mmCIF file of C-alpha atoms and ligand atoms in Angstrom:
data_model
loop_
_atom_site.group_PDB
_atom_site.id
_atom_site.type_symbol
_atom_site.label_atom_id
_atom_site.label_comp_id
_atom_site.label_asym_id
_atom_site.label_seq_id
_atom_site.Cartn_x
_atom_site.Cartn_y
_atom_site.Cartn_z
ATOM 1 C CA UNK A 607 -8.959 19.803 -6.468
ATOM 2 C CA UNK A 608 -5.725 20.379 -5.450
ATOM 3 C CA UNK A 609 -3.166 16.897 -5.559
ATOM 4 C CA UNK A 610 -0.092 17.227 -4.030
ATOM 5 C CA UNK A 611 2.762 15.215 -6.278
ATOM 6 C CA UNK A 612 5.704 13.881 -4.457
ATOM 7 C CA UNK A 613 7.247 11.506 -6.583
ATOM 8 C CA UNK A 614 10.171 10.576 -4.449
ATOM 9 C CA UNK A 615 13.408 8.571 -5.476
ATOM 10 C CA UNK A 616 14.556 5.901 -7.696
ATOM 11 C CA UNK A 617 11.554 4.612 -10.103
ATOM 12 C CA UNK A 618 9.156 7.050 -8.012
ATOM 13 C CA UNK A 619 9.846 10.026 -11.040
ATOM 14 C CA UNK A 620 9.667 7.500 -13.775
ATOM 15 C CA UNK A 621 6.151 5.785 -12.239
ATOM 16 C CA UNK A 622 4.308 9.102 -11.181
ATOM 17 C CA UNK A 623 4.901 10.666 -14.205
ATOM 18 C CA UNK A 624 2.442 8.352 -16.559
ATOM 19 C CA UNK A 625 0.088 8.312 -13.364
ATOM 20 C CA UNK A 626 0.183 12.322 -13.659
ATOM 21 C CA UNK A 627 0.006 11.547 -17.580
ATOM 22 C CA UNK A 628 -2.950 9.466 -17.298
ATOM 23 C CA UNK A 629 -4.610 12.338 -14.925
ATOM 24 C CA UNK A 630 -4.948 14.870 -17.537
ATOM 25 C CA UNK A 631 -6.501 12.255 -19.835
ATOM 26 C CA UNK A 632 -9.509 12.896 -17.273
ATOM 27 C CA UNK A 633 -11.435 15.644 -18.617
ATOM 28 C CA UNK A 634 -10.981 17.122 -14.877
ATOM 29 C CA UNK A 635 -9.920 19.855 -13.797
ATOM 30 C CA UNK A 636 -6.976 19.288 -10.808
ATOM 31 C CA UNK A 637 -4.209 22.174 -9.392
ATOM 32 C CA UNK A 638 -0.882 19.898 -8.880
ATOM 33 C CA UNK A 639 1.999 20.916 -7.242
ATOM 34 C CA UNK A 640 5.224 18.995 -6.953
ATOM 35 C CA UNK A 641 7.591 18.689 -4.451
ATOM 36 C CA UNK A 642 10.100 16.988 -3.342
ATOM 37 C CA UNK A 643 10.513 14.548 -0.965
ATOM 38 C CA UNK A 644 13.022 11.480 0.531
ATOM 39 C CA UNK A 645 16.293 11.154 -0.451
ATOM 40 C CA UNK A 646 15.724 13.686 -3.903
ATOM 41 C CA UNK A 647 14.441 16.085 -0.695
ATOM 42 C CA UNK A 648 17.530 15.483 1.618
ATOM 43 C CA UNK A 649 19.994 16.098 -1.713
ATOM 44 C CA UNK A 650 18.018 19.316 -2.013
ATOM 45 C CA UNK A 651 16.935 20.440 1.158
ATOM 46 C CA UNK A 652 18.920 18.476 4.339
ATOM 47 C CA UNK A 653 15.828 17.072 5.094
ATOM 48 C CA UNK A 654 13.603 14.292 3.579
ATOM 49 C CA UNK A 655 10.338 15.773 4.458
ATOM 50 C CA UNK A 656 10.737 19.367 4.083
ATOM 51 C CA UNK A 657 8.594 21.792 6.048
ATOM 52 C CA UNK A 658 7.160 23.020 2.432
ATOM 53 C CA UNK A 659 6.325 19.861 1.149
ATOM 54 C CA UNK A 660 4.416 18.697 4.333
ATOM 55 C CA UNK A 661 2.740 22.055 4.137
ATOM 56 C CA UNK A 662 1.912 21.377 1.018
ATOM 57 C CA UNK A 663 0.624 17.740 1.453
ATOM 58 C CA UNK A 664 -1.368 19.148 4.621
ATOM 59 C CA UNK A 665 -3.309 21.789 2.489
ATOM 60 C CA UNK A 666 -3.868 19.355 -0.388
ATOM 61 C CA UNK A 667 -7.283 16.941 -1.497
ATOM 62 C CA UNK A 668 -4.963 14.607 -1.902
ATOM 63 C CA UNK A 669 -1.442 13.403 -2.266
ATOM 64 C CA UNK A 670 -0.069 11.190 -4.827
ATOM 65 C CA UNK A 671 3.655 9.579 -3.868
ATOM 66 C CA UNK A 672 5.846 7.859 -6.026
ATOM 67 C CA UNK A 673 8.363 5.803 -3.314
ATOM 68 C CA UNK A 674 11.957 7.007 -1.554
ATOM 69 C CA UNK A 675 14.906 5.274 -0.472
ATOM 70 C CA UNK A 676 18.327 3.787 -1.534
ATOM 71 C CA UNK A 677 20.771 2.070 -0.075
ATOM 72 C CA UNK A 678 22.967 4.767 -0.839
ATOM 73 C CA UNK A 679 21.372 6.563 2.180
ATOM 74 C CA UNK A 680 21.770 3.793 4.815
ATOM 75 C CA UNK A 681 24.572 5.090 6.229
ATOM 76 C CA UNK A 682 22.398 8.227 7.499
ATOM 77 C CA UNK A 683 21.297 9.095 10.873
ATOM 78 C CA UNK A 684 17.829 7.087 11.059
ATOM 79 C CA UNK A 685 16.095 10.440 11.166
ATOM 80 C CA UNK A 686 17.275 11.684 7.657
ATOM 81 C CA UNK A 687 16.778 8.503 5.584
ATOM 82 C CA UNK A 688 14.631 8.893 3.386
ATOM 83 C CA UNK A 689 12.148 6.127 4.768
ATOM 84 C CA UNK A 690 11.249 8.700 7.769
ATOM 85 C CA UNK A 691 9.679 10.734 5.480
ATOM 86 C CA UNK A 692 6.801 8.505 4.705
ATOM 87 C CA UNK A 693 6.349 7.625 8.568
ATOM 88 C CA UNK A 694 6.477 11.699 8.985
ATOM 89 C CA UNK A 695 3.615 11.823 6.478
ATOM 90 C CA UNK A 696 1.430 9.428 8.244
ATOM 91 C CA UNK A 697 1.775 10.595 11.680
ATOM 92 C CA UNK A 698 1.247 14.554 10.192
ATOM 93 C CA UNK A 699 -1.579 13.861 7.889
ATOM 94 C CA UNK A 700 -3.300 11.153 10.158
ATOM 95 C CA UNK A 701 -3.061 8.729 8.173
ATOM 96 C CA UNK A 702 -4.217 5.580 10.337
ATOM 97 C CA UNK A 703 -5.843 3.218 7.286
ATOM 98 C CA UNK A 704 -4.277 2.010 4.962
ATOM 99 C CA UNK A 705 -5.908 0.200 1.902
ATOM 100 C CA UNK A 706 -3.849 -2.476 -0.313
ATOM 101 C CA UNK A 707 -6.346 -4.210 -3.074
ATOM 102 C CA UNK A 708 -4.868 -7.379 -4.382
ATOM 103 C CA UNK A 709 -6.641 -8.144 -7.443
ATOM 104 C CA UNK A 710 -5.764 -10.681 -9.951
ATOM 105 C CA UNK A 711 -6.562 -9.479 -12.976
ATOM 106 C CA UNK A 712 -7.372 -12.480 -15.638
ATOM 107 C CA UNK A 713 -5.058 -11.468 -17.885
ATOM 108 C CA UNK A 714 -1.938 -11.822 -15.092
ATOM 109 C CA UNK A 715 -2.907 -15.372 -13.893
ATOM 110 C CA UNK A 716 0.174 -17.124 -14.909
ATOM 111 C CA UNK A 717 2.304 -14.028 -13.806
ATOM 112 C CA UNK A 718 1.361 -15.001 -9.808
ATOM 113 C CA UNK A 719 3.832 -17.500 -8.423
ATOM 114 C CA UNK A 720 1.059 -19.584 -7.541
ATOM 115 C CA UNK A 721 -1.155 -22.115 -10.000
ATOM 116 C CA UNK A 722 -3.538 -20.138 -11.790
ATOM 117 C CA UNK A 723 -6.436 -22.066 -10.606
ATOM 118 C CA UNK A 724 -5.751 -20.596 -7.060
ATOM 119 C CA UNK A 725 -5.927 -16.779 -8.002
ATOM 120 C CA UNK A 726 -7.624 -16.479 -10.864
ATOM 121 C CA UNK A 727 -10.773 -13.686 -9.532
ATOM 122 C CA UNK A 728 -8.906 -13.691 -6.284
ATOM 123 C CA UNK A 729 -9.945 -9.903 -4.866
ATOM 124 C CA UNK A 730 -9.225 -9.420 -1.166
ATOM 125 C CA UNK A 731 -8.575 -6.021 0.443
ATOM 126 C CA UNK A 732 -5.981 -5.889 2.931
ATOM 127 C CA UNK A 733 -6.734 -2.789 6.030
ATOM 128 C CA UNK A 734 -3.143 -2.648 7.689
ATOM 129 C CA UNK A 735 -3.653 -0.173 10.305
ATOM 130 C CA UNK A 736 -0.588 2.596 9.558
ATOM 131 C CA UNK A 737 0.393 4.856 12.864
ATOM 132 C CA UNK A 738 0.218 2.948 15.940
ATOM 133 C CA UNK A 739 2.107 -0.718 16.439
ATOM 134 C CA UNK A 740 5.954 -1.431 17.110
ATOM 135 C CA UNK A 741 6.856 0.811 14.445
ATOM 136 C CA UNK A 742 5.762 3.733 16.173
ATOM 137 C CA UNK A 743 5.409 2.356 19.969
ATOM 138 C CA UNK A 744 8.301 4.141 22.103
ATOM 139 C CA UNK A 745 10.468 3.367 24.280
ATOM 140 C CA UNK A 746 12.552 2.212 21.648
ATOM 141 C CA UNK A 747 16.683 2.020 21.220
ATOM 142 C CA UNK A 748 19.992 0.266 22.493
ATOM 143 C CA UNK A 749 21.490 -0.111 25.941
ATOM 144 C CA UNK A 750 22.731 -2.671 27.955
ATOM 145 C CA UNK A 751 20.416 -5.394 29.321
ATOM 146 C CA UNK A 752 18.941 -4.741 31.876
ATOM 147 C CA UNK A 753 18.329 -8.994 33.321
ATOM 148 C CA UNK A 754 17.780 -12.245 31.024
ATOM 149 C CA UNK A 755 20.579 -14.690 30.532
ATOM 150 C CA UNK A 756 22.722 -11.987 28.773
ATOM 151 C CA UNK A 757 22.469 -9.334 31.505
ATOM 152 C CA UNK A 758 24.970 -6.178 30.679
ATOM 153 C CA UNK A 759 25.038 -7.552 26.699
ATOM 154 C CA UNK A 760 24.029 -4.857 24.378
ATOM 155 C CA UNK A 761 20.622 -5.304 23.433
ATOM 156 C CA UNK A 762 18.309 -3.611 21.381
ATOM 157 C CA UNK A 763 14.303 -2.932 21.550
ATOM 158 C CA UNK A 764 11.259 -1.746 20.296
ATOM 159 C CA UNK A 765 7.728 -1.686 22.059
ATOM 160 C CA UNK A 766 4.485 -2.819 20.526
ATOM 161 C CA UNK A 767 1.474 -1.198 21.579
ATOM 162 C CA UNK A 768 -1.782 -0.274 20.503
ATOM 163 C CA UNK A 769 -4.997 1.848 22.225
ATOM 164 C CA UNK A 770 -8.111 1.339 22.582
ATOM 165 C CA UNK A 771 -9.077 4.023 20.240
ATOM 166 C CA UNK A 772 -6.854 2.949 17.543
ATOM 167 C CA UNK A 773 -8.020 -0.460 16.860
ATOM 168 C CA UNK A 774 -11.686 0.389 17.531
ATOM 169 C CA UNK A 775 -11.241 3.146 14.605
ATOM 170 C CA UNK A 776 -9.421 0.322 12.500
ATOM 171 C CA UNK A 777 -12.171 -2.049 13.110
ATOM 172 C CA UNK A 778 -15.051 0.362 12.183
ATOM 173 C CA UNK A 779 -13.031 0.790 8.903
ATOM 174 C CA UNK A 780 -12.822 -2.884 7.868
ATOM 175 C CA UNK A 781 -16.581 -4.008 8.893
ATOM 176 C CA UNK A 782 -17.975 -0.267 6.747
ATOM 177 C CA UNK A 783 -15.481 -1.978 3.959
ATOM 178 C CA UNK A 784 -16.943 -5.034 3.889
ATOM 179 C CA UNK A 785 -20.318 -3.677 4.018
ATOM 180 C CA UNK A 786 -19.693 -3.195 0.165
ATOM 181 C CA UNK A 787 -18.317 -6.246 -0.945
ATOM 182 C CA UNK A 788 -18.838 -9.894 0.345
ATOM 183 C CA UNK A 789 -19.222 -8.835 3.766
ATOM 184 C CA UNK A 790 -16.918 -10.997 5.707
ATOM 185 C CA UNK A 791 -13.908 -9.792 7.768
ATOM 186 C CA UNK A 792 -10.780 -11.591 8.871
ATOM 187 C CA UNK A 793 -8.738 -10.131 12.061
ATOM 188 C CA UNK A 794 -5.307 -11.288 11.832
ATOM 189 C CA UNK A 795 -3.315 -11.257 15.214
ATOM 190 C CA UNK A 796 -1.063 -13.108 17.105
ATOM 191 C CA UNK A 797 -3.060 -13.132 19.901
ATOM 192 C CA UNK A 798 -1.476 -16.385 21.278
ATOM 193 C CA UNK A 799 1.437 -14.463 22.648
ATOM 194 C CA UNK A 800 1.486 -11.052 22.241
ATOM 195 C CA UNK A 801 -0.518 -9.096 25.071
ATOM 196 C CA UNK A 802 -1.298 -6.453 22.457
ATOM 197 C CA UNK A 803 -2.793 -8.297 19.780
ATOM 198 C CA UNK A 804 -4.948 -10.332 22.406
ATOM 199 C CA UNK A 805 -6.500 -6.742 22.883
ATOM 200 C CA UNK A 806 -6.671 -6.001 19.619
ATOM 201 C CA UNK A 807 -8.628 -9.426 19.394
ATOM 202 C CA UNK A 808 -11.317 -8.405 22.347
ATOM 203 C CA UNK A 809 -11.389 -4.638 21.213
ATOM 204 C CA UNK A 810 -12.121 -6.046 17.393
ATOM 205 C CA UNK A 811 -14.806 -8.431 18.650
ATOM 206 C CA UNK A 812 -16.941 -5.396 20.734
ATOM 207 C CA UNK A 813 -16.755 -3.261 18.047
ATOM 208 C CA UNK A 814 -18.233 -6.452 15.402
ATOM 209 C CA UNK A 815 -20.995 -6.398 17.855
ATOM 210 C CA UNK A 816 -22.311 -2.992 15.801
ATOM 211 C CA UNK A 817 -22.066 -5.071 12.646
ATOM 212 C CA UNK A 818 -24.392 -8.145 13.444
ATOM 213 C CA UNK A 819 -24.529 -8.333 9.372
ATOM 214 C CA UNK A 820 -20.975 -9.223 8.856
ATOM 215 C CA UNK A 821 -19.244 -12.279 9.419
ATOM 216 C CA UNK A 822 -15.855 -11.996 11.457
ATOM 217 C CA UNK A 823 -13.370 -14.762 11.650
ATOM 218 C CA UNK A 824 -9.820 -14.292 13.906
ATOM 219 C CA UNK A 825 -6.694 -15.838 12.477
ATOM 220 C CA UNK A 826 -3.080 -15.835 13.690
ATOM 221 C CA UNK A 827 -0.700 -14.229 11.757
ATOM 222 C CA UNK A 828 1.507 -17.296 11.023
ATOM 223 C CA UNK A 829 -1.578 -19.339 9.834
ATOM 224 C CA UNK A 830 -2.611 -16.316 7.570
ATOM 225 C CA UNK A 831 0.684 -16.348 6.080
ATOM 226 C CA UNK A 832 0.059 -19.534 4.929
ATOM 227 C CA UNK A 833 -3.799 -19.338 4.343
ATOM 228 C CA UNK A 834 -2.357 -16.966 2.269
ATOM 229 C CA UNK A 835 -0.716 -19.120 -0.401
ATOM 230 C CA UNK A 836 -2.556 -22.149 0.174
ATOM 231 C CA UNK A 837 -6.049 -21.344 -0.094
ATOM 232 C CA UNK A 838 -5.641 -16.869 -1.155
ATOM 233 C CA UNK A 839 -9.549 -16.606 -1.963
ATOM 234 C CA UNK A 840 -10.884 -17.637 1.436
ATOM 235 C CA UNK A 841 -10.073 -13.862 2.292
ATOM 236 C CA UNK A 842 -12.455 -10.815 1.397
ATOM 237 C CA UNK A 843 -11.493 -8.575 3.657
ATOM 238 C CA UNK A 844 -8.386 -8.575 6.258
ATOM 239 C CA UNK A 845 -7.691 -6.636 9.215
ATOM 240 C CA UNK A 846 -4.248 -6.206 10.814
ATOM 241 C CA UNK A 847 -1.744 -4.536 12.410
ATOM 242 C CA UNK A 848 0.491 -2.074 11.313
ATOM 243 C CA UNK A 849 3.721 -4.620 11.116
ATOM 244 C CA UNK A 850 1.401 -7.811 9.867
ATOM 245 C CA UNK A 851 0.141 -5.679 7.655
ATOM 246 C CA UNK A 852 3.107 -4.658 6.259
ATOM 247 C CA UNK A 853 4.555 -8.546 5.301
ATOM 248 C CA UNK A 854 0.990 -9.814 4.789
ATOM 249 C CA UNK A 855 0.355 -7.359 1.930
ATOM 250 C CA UNK A 856 3.263 -7.507 0.408
ATOM 251 C CA UNK A 857 2.752 -11.931 0.358
ATOM 252 C CA UNK A 858 -0.287 -10.738 -1.359
ATOM 253 C CA UNK A 859 1.400 -8.744 -3.674
ATOM 254 C CA UNK A 860 2.809 -11.576 -5.295
ATOM 255 C CA UNK A 861 -0.261 -13.441 -5.895
ATOM 256 C CA UNK A 862 -1.316 -10.992 -7.940
ATOM 257 C CA UNK A 863 1.554 -11.257 -10.585
ATOM 258 C CA UNK A 864 3.749 -8.543 -9.087
ATOM 259 C CA UNK A 865 3.938 -5.422 -6.646
ATOM 260 C CA UNK A 866 3.998 -3.833 -9.309
ATOM 261 C CA UNK A 867 0.579 -4.056 -9.597
ATOM 262 C CA UNK A 868 -0.800 -3.407 -6.427
ATOM 263 C CA UNK A 869 -2.084 0.326 -5.310
ATOM 264 C CA UNK A 870 -2.740 1.583 -2.309
ATOM 265 C CA UNK A 871 -4.472 4.435 -0.221
ATOM 266 C CA UNK A 872 -3.701 5.468 2.674
ATOM 267 C CA UNK A 873 -6.592 7.541 4.776
ATOM 268 C CA UNK A 874 -7.315 9.631 7.743
ATOM 269 C CA UNK A 875 -10.590 10.154 9.320
ATOM 270 C CA UNK A 876 -11.729 12.972 6.670
ATOM 271 C CA UNK A 877 -11.220 10.674 4.273
ATOM 272 C CA UNK A 878 -8.258 12.534 2.901
ATOM 273 C CA UNK A 879 -5.011 10.790 1.895
ATOM 274 C CA UNK A 880 -1.892 9.215 0.445
ATOM 275 C CA UNK A 881 -2.018 7.543 -2.609
ATOM 276 C CA UNK A 882 0.839 5.299 -3.455
ATOM 277 C CA UNK A 883 1.968 2.059 -5.467
ATOM 278 C CA UNK A 884 2.396 -0.880 -2.609
ATOM 279 C CA UNK A 885 6.791 -1.065 -3.562
ATOM 280 C CA UNK A 886 9.392 0.790 -2.495
ATOM 281 C CA UNK A 887 11.978 2.786 -5.095
ATOM 282 C CA UNK A 888 13.463 0.080 -6.743
ATOM 283 C CA UNK A 889 17.071 0.942 -7.207
ATOM 284 C CA UNK A 890 18.362 -1.466 -8.809
ATOM 285 C CA UNK A 891 15.742 -1.052 -11.831
ATOM 286 C CA UNK A 892 15.533 2.585 -11.488
ATOM 287 C CA UNK A 893 16.320 4.992 -14.100
ATOM 288 C CA UNK A 894 16.197 2.173 -16.942
ATOM 289 C CA UNK A 895 12.633 2.462 -17.990
ATOM 290 C CA UNK A 896 11.708 -1.163 -16.867
ATOM 291 C CA UNK A 897 9.155 -0.231 -13.556
ATOM 292 C CA UNK A 898 5.810 -0.676 -14.266
ATOM 293 C CA UNK A 899 3.719 2.118 -13.886
ATOM 294 C CA UNK A 900 0.269 0.137 -13.163
ATOM 295 C CA UNK A 901 -0.088 0.403 -9.409
ATOM 296 C CA UNK A 902 0.914 3.868 -9.205
ATOM 297 C CA UNK A 903 -2.113 4.266 -12.298
ATOM 298 C CA UNK A 904 -4.077 1.939 -10.077
ATOM 299 C CA UNK A 905 -3.343 4.736 -6.869
ATOM 300 C CA UNK A 906 -4.951 7.294 -8.992
ATOM 301 C CA UNK A 907 -7.916 5.349 -9.387
ATOM 302 C CA UNK A 908 -8.494 5.009 -5.905
ATOM 303 C CA UNK A 909 -7.810 8.311 -5.157
ATOM 304 C CA UNK A 910 -10.325 9.444 -7.324
ATOM 305 C CA UNK A 911 -12.983 7.132 -5.368
ATOM 306 C CA UNK A 912 -11.703 7.703 -2.060
ATOM 307 C CA UNK A 913 -10.827 11.410 -1.599
ATOM 308 C CA UNK A 914 -11.667 12.895 -4.791
ATOM 309 C CA UNK A 915 -15.822 11.512 -5.360
ATOM 310 C CA UNK A 916 -14.969 10.926 -8.793
ATOM 311 C CA UNK A 917 -15.745 7.327 -8.727
ATOM 312 C CA UNK A 918 -16.605 7.558 -12.850
ATOM 313 C CA UNK A 919 -12.852 8.514 -13.571
ATOM 314 C CA UNK A 920 -11.385 6.009 -11.375
ATOM 315 C CA UNK A 921 -13.547 3.112 -13.339
ATOM 316 C CA UNK A 922 -11.735 4.348 -16.936
ATOM 317 C CA UNK A 923 -8.591 4.473 -15.222
ATOM 318 C CA UNK A 924 -9.033 0.706 -14.607
ATOM 319 C CA UNK A 925 -10.821 -0.195 -17.619
ATOM 320 C CA UNK A 926 -8.123 1.395 -19.067
ATOM 321 C CA UNK A 927 -5.340 -0.528 -17.498
ATOM 322 C CA UNK A 928 -7.947 -3.796 -18.540
ATOM 323 C CA UNK A 929 -7.950 -3.180 -21.903
ATOM 324 C CA UNK A 930 -3.864 -2.796 -22.457
ATOM 325 C CA UNK A 931 -3.352 -6.122 -20.132
ATOM 326 C CA UNK A 932 -5.774 -7.791 -22.585
ATOM 327 C CA UNK A 933 -4.401 -6.122 -25.659
ATOM 328 C CA UNK A 934 -0.877 -8.138 -24.632
ATOM 329 C CA UNK A 935 1.567 -5.022 -23.312
ATOM 330 C CA UNK A 936 3.475 -6.306 -20.087
ATOM 331 C CA UNK A 937 6.564 -4.323 -18.537
ATOM 332 C CA UNK A 938 9.119 -6.780 -17.803
ATOM 333 C CA UNK A 939 8.175 -7.764 -14.145
ATOM 334 C CA UNK A 940 4.582 -9.169 -15.403
ATOM 335 C CA UNK A 941 5.496 -10.536 -18.789
ATOM 336 C CA UNK A 942 5.255 -14.306 -19.775
ATOM 337 C CA UNK A 943 5.508 -16.053 -23.126
ATOM 338 C CA UNK A 944 3.470 -14.789 -25.934
ATOM 339 C CA UNK A 945 2.834 -11.213 -24.442
ATOM 340 C CA UNK A 946 4.753 -7.465 -25.804
ATOM 341 C CA UNK A 947 7.282 -6.379 -23.254
ATOM 342 C CA UNK A 948 7.309 -2.615 -22.575
ATOM 343 C CA UNK A 949 8.846 -0.513 -20.925
ATOM 344 C CA UNK A 950 7.902 1.985 -18.210
ATOM 345 C CA UNK A 951 7.047 4.536 -20.921
ATOM 346 C CA UNK A 952 5.415 2.522 -23.668
ATOM 347 C CA UNK A 953 3.104 1.381 -20.840
ATOM 348 C CA UNK A 954 2.021 4.672 -20.000
ATOM 349 C CA UNK A 955 1.286 5.674 -23.699
ATOM 350 C CA UNK A 956 -0.939 2.593 -23.781
ATOM 351 C CA UNK A 957 -2.883 3.518 -20.806
ATOM 352 C CA UNK A 958 -3.305 7.508 -22.245
ATOM 353 C CA UNK A 959 -3.863 5.789 -25.227
ATOM 354 C CA UNK A 960 -7.477 4.180 -24.388
ATOM 355 C CA UNK A 961 -7.774 6.449 -21.833
ATOM 356 C CA UNK A 962 -8.486 8.929 -24.995
ATOM 357 C CA UNK A 963 -10.367 6.324 -26.456
ATOM 358 C CA UNK A 964 -7.447 5.379 -28.733
ATOM 359 C CA UNK A 965 -7.953 1.738 -29.501
ATOM 360 C CA UNK A 966 -4.675 -0.089 -28.960
ATOM 361 C CA UNK A 967 -3.862 -2.647 -31.380
ATOM 362 C CA UNK A 968 -4.137 -6.249 -30.050
ATOM 363 C CA UNK A 969 -0.097 -7.670 -30.369
ATOM 364 C CA UNK A 970 -0.681 -10.814 -27.967
ATOM 365 C CA UNK A 971 1.527 -13.172 -29.535
ATOM 366 C CA UNK A 972 -0.376 -16.683 -28.177
HETATM 367 P P1 LIG B 1388 11.013 -2.691 -3.755
HETATM 368 O O1 LIG B 1388 9.546 -2.735 -3.412
HETATM 369 O O2 LIG B 1388 11.897 -1.057 -3.903
HETATM 370 O O3 LIG B 1388 11.810 -3.429 -4.840
HETATM 371 C C1 LIG B 1388 11.780 -5.175 -4.673
HETATM 372 C C2 LIG B 1388 11.641 -5.985 -5.880
HETATM 373 O O4 LIG B 1388 10.901 -5.494 -6.553
HETATM 374 C C3 LIG B 1388 12.856 -5.425 -6.270
HETATM 375 O O5 LIG B 1388 13.621 -6.300 -7.236
HETATM 376 C C4 LIG B 1388 12.198 -4.133 -7.725
HETATM 377 O O6 LIG B 1388 13.045 -3.950 -8.969
HETATM 378 C C5 LIG B 1388 10.906 -4.985 -8.207
HETATM 379 N N1 LIG B 1388 9.693 -3.616 -8.236
HETATM 380 C C6 LIG B 1388 9.726 -2.796 -7.641
HETATM 381 N N2 LIG B 1388 8.280 -1.962 -7.784
HETATM 382 C C7 LIG B 1388 8.575 -2.277 -9.295
HETATM 383 C C8 LIG B 1388 7.953 -2.210 -10.157
HETATM 384 N N3 LIG B 1388 6.800 -0.937 -9.938
HETATM 385 N N4 LIG B 1388 8.326 -2.406 -11.156
HETATM 386 C C9 LIG B 1388 9.036 -3.532 -11.241
HETATM 387 N N5 LIG B 1388 9.373 -4.514 -10.885
HETATM 388 C C10 LIG B 1388 9.203 -3.787 -9.157
HETATM 389 O O7 LIG B 1388 11.777 -2.907 -2.183
HETATM 390 P P2 LIG B 1388 13.214 -2.997 -1.634
HETATM 391 O O8 LIG B 1388 14.056 -3.625 -3.205
HETATM 392 O O9 LIG B 1388 13.183 -3.716 -0.809
HETATM 393 O O10 LIG B 1388 13.173 -1.127 -1.596
HETATM 394 C C11 LIG B 1388 14.304 -0.139 -1.847
HETATM 395 C C12 LIG B 1388 13.819 0.752 -1.402
HETATM 396 O O11 LIG B 1388 12.768 1.397 -1.479
HETATM 397 C C13 LIG B 1388 14.349 0.804 -0.225
HETATM 398 O O12 LIG B 1388 15.255 2.052 0.282
HETATM 399 C C14 LIG B 1388 13.222 0.896 0.768
HETATM 400 O O13 LIG B 1388 13.353 1.610 2.293
HETATM 401 C C15 LIG B 1388 12.351 1.616 -0.208
HETATM 402 N N6 LIG B 1388 11.093 1.484 -0.046
HETATM 403 C C16 LIG B 1388 10.163 2.485 -0.293
HETATM 404 C C17 LIG B 1388 8.921 2.532 0.395
HETATM 405 C C18 LIG B 1388 7.854 3.751 -0.237
HETATM 406 O O14 LIG B 1388 8.472 4.400 -0.585
HETATM 407 N N7 LIG B 1388 6.985 3.500 0.168
HETATM 408 C C19 LIG B 1388 7.915 1.075 0.488
HETATM 409 C C20 LIG B 1388 9.314 -0.186 0.726
HETATM 410 C C21 LIG B 1388 10.486 0.037 0.486
#
C-alpha cells in the first residue's frame, strides 16, 4: 500500500506527524512518500500543487492531507494561492464524494456549545458533493454589470450548476451509505429559490425510487442550519451540494466539541480517496503545540476503512482515541474543567501508547 503524505502548511505538519506515528503502530506494511503542497509547495517550487505532488497523489492508494493556507498568501493571484491545491487535487483525482461524520464522543458532550442532552450520542454523516456547484461553475469573474439597476457598475459573479450525472452519483453514494446505518437520508437544497436545487431535488427523488428501503426527506438549507443546532439527532445521513455542505459540515463540527475532532474522506468512483481533517491550517496556533491531532488520526481510520480495506485497524485507532479521551487528556480546543490539558505531541504520545497496548494512566481530575 502506497500512501502519499501531504502535510501542507500551518498546523498541517504538526498533526500529520502525529497521525503518521499512529499508522506506524499498526503492524501493517505501508510505503509512504511525503510531498509539499499549498504554501509550502509555493515557497519551494513556485506552485501550490506541483506536478510531482499531483503525480504522487494520483499513483498512491490513498492520500493523507494535513491542511493548507496562510493569510500571508492572500495577496497572491488566485491560481497560486495554497487553497487552489485542494481544488486541484479534488478535480484531478475526481474526488466527488466527501464524507464528514460528526460524532459526539461521550467524553466530549460538555465541550459542545449545545446542551449535553442535545448532543449526547450524536452520530450523523454529512455527504457533500465536492467537484461541482458554484465552486467550480463557469463562467465566473468580474465585469461591468450588463443590466439591472446598477448597469455599468463593477460586479463579480459565479455560476451555480449541476449536471444530472453529478447529482445521480452523489445520491447513490448517500443511499448506499444509509443502508449501512439507520436507512434515513435528508437531502438539503434550496429548491424554493434556485433552479439548480429544484433540479437537485427532482433527480435525488428519481434516484430514491431505486432504494425503497431508505426513507428520504428534503429540507431547505436555511431550515437544515437551524435544525442542526435545534435538534441535531433528528438527522442521520445528510446529502447536499458543495457550498451548502461546506457550511453545514463546519456547523456540525462544533456540535461535536471542536473542529479539531472532525475527520473527512473524499472519494472518487474507484474508491480511492484523500483523507484530511475538516479544519484548515489554523495559522493562529501553528507551531505552538496547541493543535488537536485527533481529527487527522481519525481521518487515518477512515482511510484504513474506505481505501485500504483494513477495518480492524480503523477500529483500533478509533478505540485508542476513545481510550485517550476517557483517560481525561484534552488539547486546549476540547479542554473543560476537571480534565488535563496537553499539547499536540503529548496527545499523539497518548494515542500511540494506547495503540501499543500501553495503558495510559487515568488522570481525570474530577
Ligand atoms: P481553520 O479551520 O484553520 O481555523 C478556525 C479556528 O479553529 C481557528 O481558531 C483555529 O485555531 C481552530 N482550529 C482549527 N483546527 C484546529 C485543531 N486541529 N486544533 C485546535 N484548534 C483548531 O480556519 P480559518 O482560520 O478560517 O482558515 C485558516 C487557513 O486555513 C486559511 O488560509 C484557509 O483558507 C485555510 N483552510 C484550509 C482548509 C484545508 O486545507 N482543507 C480548510 C479550511 C480552511
